[in-house]
Coordinates of C-alpha atoms in Angstrom, one line a residue:
M1 CA 0.0 0.0 0.0
A2 CA 1.4 3.4 -1.0
Y3 CA 1.7 6.2 1.5
P4 CA 1.9 9.9 0.8
P5 CA 5.2 11.7 1.3
T6 CA 6.0 12.2 5.0
T7 CA 6.1 15.7 6.5
G8 CA 7.3 17.0 9.8
A9 CA 10.1 15.1 11.6
A10 CA 10.5 12.6 8.9
G11 CA 10.7 15.3 6.2
A12 CA 13.3 17.2 8.0
A13 CA 15.3 14.0 8.4
A14 CA 15.1 13.4 4.7
A15 CA 16.2 17.0 3.9
S16 CA 19.0 16.6 6.3
A17 CA 20.2 13.5 4.6
S18 CA 20.0 15.2 1.2
S19 CA 22.0 18.1 2.6
G20 CA 24.6 15.8 4.0
R21 CA 25.0 14.1 0.6
R22 CA 25.6 17.6 -1.0
R23 CA 28.3 18.4 1.6
A24 CA 29.9 15.1 1.0
A25 CA 30.0 15.9 -2.7
W26 CA 31.9 19.1 -1.9
R27 CA 34.1 17.4 0.5
E28 CA 34.7 14.7 -2.1
G29 CA 35.8 17.4 -4.6
A30 CA 38.2 19.0 -2.1
E31 CA 39.6 15.5 -1.4
R32 CA 40.2 14.9 -5.1
A33 CA 42.1 18.2 -5.3
R34 CA 44.2 17.3 -2.4
A35 CA 44.8 13.9 -3.8
A36 CA 45.8 15.4 -7.2
A37 CA 48.3 17.7 -5.4
T38 CA 50.0 14.7 -3.9
T39 CA 50.9 13.5 -7.4
E40 CA 53.8 14.9 -9.3
P41 CA 51.6 16.3 -12.2
G42 CA 49.4 17.9 -9.5
R43 CA 52.4 19.4 -7.8
L44 CA 53.7 20.7 -11.1
H45 CA 50.4 22.5 -11.8
V46 CA 50.6 24.2 -8.4
I47 CA 54.2 25.1 -8.8
G48 CA 53.6 26.6 -12.3
A49 CA 50.7 28.7 -11.0
V50 CA 52.7 30.0 -8.1
L51 CA 55.7 30.9 -10.2
A52 CA 53.6 32.7 -12.9
A53 CA 51.8 34.6 -10.2
L54 CA 55.0 35.7 -8.5
V55 CA 56.6 36.9 -11.7
V56 CA 53.4 38.7 -12.8
A57 CA 53.1 40.3 -9.4
F58 CA 56.8 41.4 -9.6
G59 CA 56.1 43.1 -12.9
A60 CA 52.9 44.7 -11.8
V61 CA 54.3 46.1 -8.5
T62 CA 57.5 47.3 -10.3
A63 CA 55.4 49.1 -13.0
W64 CA 53.2 50.7 -10.3
Q65 CA 56.0 51.9 -8.0
V66 CA 58.2 53.1 -10.9
S67 CA 55.3 55.0 -12.4
D68 CA 54.7 56.7 -9.0
R69 CA 58.3 57.7 -8.8
Q70 CA 58.5 58.9 -12.3
T71 CA 55.3 61.0 -11.8
A72 CA 57.0 62.6 -8.6
A73 CA 60.2 63.2 -10.6
D74 CA 58.2 64.9 -13.3
A75 CA 56.4 67.0 -10.7
V76 CA 59.8 68.1 -9.3
V77 CA 61.0 69.4 -12.7
E78 CA 57.7 70.7 -14.1
H79 CA 55.6 71.7 -11.2
S80 CA 56.8 71.9 -7.6
Q81 CA 60.2 73.5 -8.3
P82 CA 58.9 76.1 -10.7
L83 CA 56.2 77.0 -8.2
S84 CA 58.8 77.3 -5.5
A85 CA 60.9 79.5 -7.7
D86 CA 57.9 81.6 -8.6
A87 CA 57.1 82.0 -4.9
A88 CA 60.7 83.1 -4.3
S89 CA 60.3 85.6 -7.2
I90 CA 57.1 87.0 -5.7
Y91 CA 58.9 87.6 -2.4
R92 CA 61.9 89.1 -4.1
S93 CA 59.8 91.3 -6.4
L94 CA 57.8 92.6 -3.4
A95 CA 61.0 93.3 -1.4
D96 CA 62.7 95.0 -4.3
A97 CA 59.6 97.1 -4.9
D98 CA 59.7 98.3 -1.3
T99 CA 63.4 99.0 -1.6
T100 CA 63.0 100.9 -4.9
A101 CA 60.1 102.9 -3.5
A102 CA 62.4 104.1 -0.7
S103 CA 65.2 105.0 -3.1
A104 CA 62.8 106.9 -5.3
F105 CA 61.6 108.9 -2.2
L106 CA 65.1 109.8 -1.3
A107 CA 65.7 111.2 -4.7
G108 CA 63.2 113.9 -4.0
G109 CA 60.1 115.0 -5.8
Q110 CA 61.3 114.2 -9.2
E111 CA 62.5 110.6 -8.8
P112 CA 64.7 109.1 -11.7
T113 CA 62.7 107.5 -14.4
E114 CA 64.6 104.2 -14.3
V115 CA 63.9 103.9 -10.6
R116 CA 60.2 104.5 -11.2
R117 CA 60.2 101.9 -14.0
R118 CA 62.0 99.4 -11.8
Y119 CA 59.3 99.8 -9.1
E120 CA 56.5 99.4 -11.6
A121 CA 58.2 96.4 -13.1
D122 CA 58.5 94.7 -9.7
I123 CA 54.8 95.2 -8.9
D124 CA 53.8 94.0 -12.4
R125 CA 56.0 90.9 -12.0
A126 CA 54.6 90.0 -8.6
S127 CA 51.0 90.4 -9.9
K128 CA 51.6 88.1 -12.9
L129 CA 53.4 85.5 -10.8
L130 CA 50.5 85.5 -8.3
V131 CA 48.1 84.8 -11.2
R132 CA 50.3 81.9 -12.4
A133 CA 50.7 80.6 -8.8
A134 CA 46.9 80.7 -8.3
A135 CA 46.3 78.8 -11.5
N136 CA 48.8 76.0 -10.6
T137 CA 48.5 75.8 -6.8
D138 CA 45.5 73.5 -6.8
G139 CA 46.5 71.1 -4.0
S140 CA 47.6 73.4 -1.2
A141 CA 45.0 75.3 0.9
T142 CA 47.8 77.2 2.6
A143 CA 49.2 78.4 -0.7
R144 CA 45.8 79.5 -2.0
E145 CA 45.1 81.4 1.2
E146 CA 48.4 83.2 1.1
I147 CA 47.9 84.1 -2.5
R148 CA 44.5 85.6 -1.7
R149 CA 46.0 87.6 1.2
I150 CA 48.7 89.0 -1.0
N151 CA 46.3 90.0 -3.7
E152 CA 44.2 91.8 -1.2
L153 CA 47.1 93.7 0.4
L154 CA 49.1 94.6 -2.7
P155 CA 46.6 97.4 -3.8
V156 CA 46.7 98.8 -0.3
Y157 CA 50.5 98.9 -0.4
T158 CA 50.7 100.5 -3.8
G159 CA 48.1 103.1 -2.8
L160 CA 50.2 104.1 0.2
V161 CA 53.3 104.5 -2.0
E162 CA 51.4 106.7 -4.4
S163 CA 50.2 108.9 -1.5
A164 CA 53.8 109.1 -0.3
R165 CA 55.0 110.1 -3.8
A166 CA 52.2 112.7 -4.2
N167 CA 53.1 114.4 -0.9
N168 CA 56.9 114.1 -1.6
R169 CA 56.4 115.9 -4.9
Q170 CA 54.7 118.7 -3.1
G171 CA 57.5 118.9 -0.4
L172 CA 55.1 117.8 2.4
P173 CA 56.6 115.9 5.3
L174 CA 53.6 113.7 5.5
G175 CA 55.1 111.8 2.5
G176 CA 57.6 110.2 4.9
A177 CA 54.8 109.0 7.2
Y178 CA 53.0 107.4 4.3
L179 CA 56.1 105.7 3.1
R180 CA 56.9 104.3 6.6
Y181 CA 53.3 103.0 6.8
A182 CA 53.7 101.4 3.3
N183 CA 56.9 99.8 4.5
D184 CA 55.2 98.5 7.6
T185 CA 52.4 97.0 5.5
M186 CA 55.1 95.3 3.3
R187 CA 57.3 94.1 6.2
Q188 CA 54.5 93.0 8.6
R189 CA 51.9 91.7 6.3
L190 CA 52.9 91.3 2.6
L191 CA 56.3 89.8 3.0
P192 CA 55.3 87.3 5.8
A193 CA 52.4 86.1 3.6
A194 CA 54.9 85.7 0.7
G195 CA 57.3 83.9 3.0
R196 CA 54.6 81.4 4.0
L197 CA 53.7 80.9 0.3
Y198 CA 57.4 80.2 -0.4
Q199 CA 57.5 77.7 2.6
A200 CA 54.4 75.9 1.4
E201 CA 55.7 75.5 -2.2
T202 CA 59.1 74.5 -0.9
A203 CA 57.5 71.9 1.4
R204 CA 55.7 70.4 -1.6
L205 CA 59.0 70.3 -3.5
G206 CA 60.6 68.4 -0.6
A207 CA 57.7 65.9 -0.5
D208 CA 58.0 65.3 -4.3
Y209 CA 61.7 64.7 -3.9
E210 CA 61.1 62.3 -1.1
E211 CA 58.6 60.3 -3.1
A212 CA 60.7 60.3 -6.2
T213 CA 63.9 59.0 -4.5
S214 CA 62.3 56.5 -2.1
W215 CA 63.4 52.9 -2.8
P216 CA 60.7 50.6 -4.3
W217 CA 61.2 48.0 -1.6
A218 CA 58.0 46.1 -2.4
A219 CA 59.0 45.5 -6.0
I220 CA 62.5 44.6 -5.0
G221 CA 61.3 42.2 -2.3
I222 CA 58.8 40.4 -4.7
G223 CA 61.5 40.3 -7.4
V224 CA 63.9 38.6 -5.0
A225 CA 61.2 36.2 -4.0
A226 CA 60.3 35.3 -7.6
L227 CA 64.0 34.6 -8.4
A228 CA 64.3 32.5 -5.3
A229 CA 61.2 30.5 -6.2
L230 CA 62.4 30.0 -9.8
G231 CA 65.8 28.8 -8.5
W232 CA 64.1 26.4 -6.1
A233 CA 61.9 25.0 -8.9
Q234 CA 64.9 24.7 -11.2
R235 CA 66.8 22.7 -8.5
R236 CA 63.8 20.5 -7.8
D237 CA 63.5 19.7 -11.5
F238 CA 67.2 18.8 -11.6
L239 CA 66.9 16.5 -8.6
R240 CA 63.9 14.6 -10.1
T241 CA 65.0 14.4 -13.8
N242 CA 68.8 14.9 -13.6
R243 CA 68.5 17.6 -16.3
V244 CA 70.7 20.5 -15.5
F245 CA 68.4 23.2 -16.9
N246 CA 64.8 23.6 -17.6
R247 CA 64.8 26.0 -20.5
G248 CA 61.5 27.6 -19.7
L249 CA 62.4 28.2 -16.0
L250 CA 65.8 29.4 -17.1
A251 CA 64.2 31.9 -19.5
S252 CA 61.8 33.1 -16.8
A253 CA 64.6 33.5 -14.3
A254 CA 66.6 35.5 -16.9
A255 CA 63.7 37.8 -17.6
S256 CA 63.1 38.4 -13.9
A257 CA 66.8 39.0 -13.2
V258 CA 67.0 41.5 -16.0
A259 CA 63.9 43.3 -14.7
L260 CA 65.3 43.3 -11.1
V261 CA 68.7 44.6 -12.2
W262 CA 67.1 47.2 -14.4
L263 CA 64.9 48.3 -11.5
A264 CA 67.9 48.6 -9.0
V265 CA 70.3 50.3 -11.4
G266 CA 67.7 52.6 -13.0
H267 CA 66.3 53.7 -9.7
G268 CA 69.8 54.0 -8.3
L269 CA 70.9 56.3 -11.1
A270 CA 67.6 58.3 -10.9
R271 CA 68.0 58.7 -7.1
S272 CA 71.6 59.8 -7.5
A273 CA 70.8 62.4 -10.1
L274 CA 67.7 63.7 -8.2
N275 CA 69.7 64.0 -5.0
D276 CA 72.4 65.9 -6.9
S277 CA 69.7 68.2 -8.3
N278 CA 68.5 68.8 -4.8
D279 CA 71.9 69.2 -3.0
H280 CA 73.5 71.3 -5.7
G281 CA 70.5 72.8 -7.4
A282 CA 67.3 73.2 -5.2
K283 CA 69.2 73.8 -2.0
S284 CA 71.6 76.2 -3.7
L285 CA 68.6 78.1 -5.2
H286 CA 67.0 78.2 -1.7
V287 CA 70.1 79.7 -0.1
L288 CA 70.7 82.1 -2.9
N289 CA 67.1 83.3 -2.9
E290 CA 67.4 84.0 0.9
A291 CA 70.7 85.8 0.3
R292 CA 69.2 88.0 -2.4
I293 CA 66.2 88.7 -0.3
D294 CA 68.4 89.6 2.7
S295 CA 70.4 92.0 0.5
L296 CA 67.2 93.6 -0.6
R297 CA 65.9 94.0 2.9
A298 CA 69.2 95.4 4.0
R299 CA 69.1 97.9 1.2
G300 CA 65.5 98.9 2.1
D301 CA 66.5 99.4 5.7
E302 CA 69.5 101.5 4.7
N303 CA 67.3 103.8 2.6
L304 CA 64.6 104.1 5.3
T305 CA 67.2 105.1 7.8
L306 CA 67.5 108.3 5.9
V307 CA 63.8 108.6 5.3
A308 CA 62.7 108.0 8.9
R309 CA 65.6 109.9 10.6
G310 CA 65.1 109.2 14.3
A311 CA 63.0 106.1 14.6
V312 CA 64.1 104.0 17.6
V313 CA 63.7 100.4 18.6
V314 CA 63.3 99.2 22.1
D315 CA 62.9 95.5 22.8
K316 CA 61.7 94.0 26.1
E317 CA 65.1 94.1 27.7
G318 CA 66.0 97.5 26.5
K319 CA 68.6 96.3 24.0
D320 CA 69.3 98.7 21.1
K321 CA 67.4 101.4 22.9
D322 CA 67.8 104.8 21.2
K323 CA 69.1 103.2 18.1
D324 CA 67.5 103.7 14.8
A325 CA 65.1 100.9 14.0
Y326 CA 66.1 100.6 10.3
E327 CA 69.8 100.8 11.1
V328 CA 69.3 97.8 13.5
G329 CA 67.4 96.0 10.7
Y330 CA 70.2 96.7 8.3
A331 CA 72.8 95.2 10.7
E332 CA 70.6 92.1 11.3
Q333 CA 70.2 91.5 7.5
M334 CA 73.9 91.9 6.9
S335 CA 74.7 89.6 9.8
G336 CA 72.7 86.8 8.2
L337 CA 73.9 87.6 4.7
I338 CA 77.7 87.7 5.3
G339 CA 78.4 87.9 9.0
D340 CA 81.5 89.7 10.3
D341 CA 84.9 88.1 10.0
G342 CA 86.9 91.2 10.6
T343 CA 87.4 92.0 6.9
D344 CA 87.7 95.7 6.3
A345 CA 88.4 98.1 3.4
G346 CA 92.1 98.3 4.1
S347 CA 92.6 94.5 3.9
I348 CA 90.6 94.2 0.7
A349 CA 92.4 97.1 -0.8
G350 CA 95.7 95.4 0.2
G351 CA 94.8 92.4 -1.9
D352 CA 93.2 90.2 0.8
K353 CA 90.3 88.1 -0.4
A354 CA 87.0 89.1 1.1
R355 CA 85.4 86.3 3.0
A356 CA 82.0 85.4 4.3
A357 CA 81.6 84.3 8.0
P358 CA 81.0 80.6 8.4
G359 CA 77.3 79.8 8.5
S360 CA 76.3 83.0 6.8
L361 CA 74.1 82.7 3.7
L362 CA 76.9 83.6 1.2
A363 CA 79.2 81.2 2.9
R364 CA 76.6 78.4 2.6
A365 CA 75.9 79.4 -1.1
R366 CA 79.6 79.1 -1.9
D367 CA 79.9 75.7 -0.2
L368 CA 76.9 74.4 -2.1
A369 CA 78.2 75.5 -5.5
D370 CA 79.8 72.4 -7.1
D371 CA 81.9 74.2 -9.8
D372 CA 83.9 77.3 -10.5
E373 CA 81.1 78.8 -12.6
G374 CA 78.8 78.7 -9.6
R375 CA 81.4 79.8 -7.0
A376 CA 82.8 82.8 -9.0
P377 CA 79.7 85.1 -8.8
V378 CA 79.3 84.3 -5.1
D379 CA 82.9 85.2 -4.4
E380 CA 82.4 88.5 -6.3
A381 CA 79.2 89.1 -4.4
I382 CA 81.1 88.7 -1.1
T383 CA 83.7 91.2 -2.2
H384 CA 81.0 93.8 -3.1
V385 CA 79.0 93.2 0.1
R386 CA 82.2 93.9 2.1
E387 CA 82.6 97.1 0.0
W388 CA 79.0 97.9 0.7
Q389 CA 79.5 97.6 4.4
V390 CA 82.5 100.0 4.3
R391 CA 80.6 102.6 2.2
H392 CA 77.6 102.2 4.6
K393 CA 79.8 103.2 7.5
A394 CA 81.0 106.3 5.7
A395 CA 77.3 107.2 4.9
R396 CA 76.3 106.8 8.6
A397 CA 79.2 108.9 9.7
A398 CA 78.2 111.7 7.4
D399 CA 74.5 111.5 8.6
D400 CA 75.5 111.3 12.3
A401 CA 77.6 114.4 11.7
G402 CA 74.5 116.2 10.5
N403 CA 75.6 116.2 6.8
Y404 CA 72.3 114.7 5.4
K405 CA 73.0 115.8 1.8
D406 CA 76.4 114.0 1.8
A407 CA 75.0 111.0 3.5
R408 CA 72.2 110.8 0.9
A409 CA 74.7 111.0 -1.9
K410 CA 76.7 108.2 -0.4
V411 CA 73.6 106.0 -0.3
I412 CA 71.7 106.7 -3.5
G413 CA 74.6 108.1 -5.5
G414 CA 75.5 111.5 -7.0
E415 CA 78.0 113.1 -9.3
G416 CA 81.5 111.9 -8.5
S417 CA 80.4 109.7 -5.6
T418 CA 80.7 106.0 -4.8
S419 CA 77.5 105.0 -3.2
T420 CA 76.2 101.9 -1.4
G421 CA 73.5 101.7 -4.1
E422 CA 76.2 100.9 -6.6
S423 CA 77.5 98.1 -4.4
F424 CA 74.0 96.8 -3.8
D425 CA 73.2 96.8 -7.6
K426 CA 76.4 94.8 -8.2
V427 CA 75.6 92.3 -5.5
D428 CA 72.0 91.8 -6.8
E429 CA 73.3 91.3 -10.3
L430 CA 75.9 88.7 -9.2
L431 CA 73.4 86.8 -7.1
A432 CA 71.0 86.8 -10.0
K433 CA 73.8 85.3 -12.2
A434 CA 74.5 82.6 -9.6
L435 CA 70.8 81.8 -9.4
A436 CA 70.6 81.4 -13.2
H437 CA 73.5 79.0 -13.1
E438 CA 72.1 76.9 -10.3
Q439 CA 68.8 76.8 -12.0
R440 CA 70.5 75.3 -15.1
E441 CA 72.4 72.8 -12.8
F442 CA 69.1 71.8 -11.2
K443 CA 67.3 71.3 -14.5
R444 CA 70.2 69.2 -16.0
A445 CA 70.5 66.9 -13.0
A446 CA 66.8 66.5 -12.5
D447 CA 66.3 65.7 -16.2
D448 CA 69.0 63.1 -15.9
G449 CA 67.2 61.6 -12.9
R450 CA 63.9 61.3 -14.5
G451 CA 65.4 60.1 -17.7
A452 CA 66.9 57.1 -15.9
L453 CA 63.4 55.9 -15.2
T454 CA 62.2 56.1 -18.8
G455 CA 60.8 52.9 -20.1
L456 CA 61.4 51.0 -16.9
A457 CA 57.7 50.6 -16.0
L458 CA 56.8 49.3 -19.5
G459 CA 59.9 47.2 -19.7
A460 CA 59.3 45.5 -16.4
G461 CA 55.7 44.7 -17.4
V462 CA 56.8 43.2 -20.7
L463 CA 59.6 41.2 -19.0
A464 CA 57.2 39.9 -16.4
A465 CA 54.7 38.8 -19.0
L466 CA 57.5 36.9 -20.9
G467 CA 58.8 35.5 -17.6
A468 CA 55.4 34.2 -16.6
A469 CA 54.8 32.6 -20.0
A470 CA 58.3 31.0 -19.9
A471 CA 57.7 29.6 -16.5
L472 CA 54.4 28.0 -17.6
L473 CA 56.0 26.6 -20.7
G474 CA 58.8 25.1 -18.7
I475 CA 56.4 23.4 -16.3
G476 CA 54.2 22.4 -19.2
R477 CA 57.2 20.6 -20.8
R478 CA 57.6 18.5 -17.6
L479 CA 53.8 17.8 -17.5
S480 CA 53.9 16.5 -21.1
E481 CA 56.1 13.7 -20.0
Y482 CA 53.3 12.3 -17.9
R483 CA 50.8 12.1 -20.8

């Protein structure tokens, strides 16, 4: 007698039994795979898959890490270093505009045309560089904020300078007050913002250098592991077949070894050249920019000493009390620029070589220059700075003696006089020459560095593909012997 299908406990038991049979089928499949792996053909399949995966992983990681470093090297040459240089030029243009404005004021109501043109050129250059920096500084909130701040303050500064000029043309003493206020705006607000912009862009340059020169340890580690695995597989094949070489495995090892050596040598050359571009290019440019800026600020303080005539500085401890604020500023800038090693006019005139004090900006710039072409303009600049210091002392002596007209002639020049302005102009010209040389040195070394990585990512990928295929062919040749 037939009964209907059972439900309840009996049905559950049946379902459980069915499920058990399915699990047993999966377990049976896993057991078959394990059993296959215990045979030599099965082991060879596993070994071939692992070898191919290692070689492919080596090529992929190499291509990835080399591409990242090449991108960073390109950024150093084409983006971050130019932006850093532009930021330095913005600072230098603003400082030169302030210095030139003071020189024009000292010349009287009818300032020289060339001085006026220089001031206008400085403001125009700074404005154009700010536009370019704003267009290219897309990854730094700090840089964008400083650019915005400079753009807001620059019209304020130029307006104050124009007020100073207008009053000066009319012979009104209020012009000096406007010029000092303009100088305060420049020194306390504009230049600090430009300095922070320069620091932000220089920090980005440093980060790009660090990324471009960091060793691709992951790629190197996987490459060594792949070669070790290929060597082990070759030895295993030799022990089982007594054949000295498996051609497929040998070709795979050769391709991997070429890729690994190319990676190590190529990156080593790139790292060396990029480090050279940093040590004897970017760092030199940084120090020279600081030196040029300090010379500009010293010149500005020198001019404003005659404009202000009587300003004093008093710090918390009373140091420098009753001394002219701008004269103190001049001394501070000169101390950082060249220091004081006892060189004087007499020793220089007697044939002694002018020297910069150890640790000063010009001494550091000379040490960083790696050839005579780079050192020569720095050496000449040192001589002219020492000459500037001697002439400055003569100008201060005349001013302190109450001979303002003579002091002014010794600072801004005049018929038959040798002025500090002539010395400053020569120093600025020589530092500009040194900067141009170091910029070329930077570009040459940095281009060599990124050139050493050319084709490495693609080459590593191609070699890895060939190596993986050769490994599979070598294992396949052994497998064919079991058919």
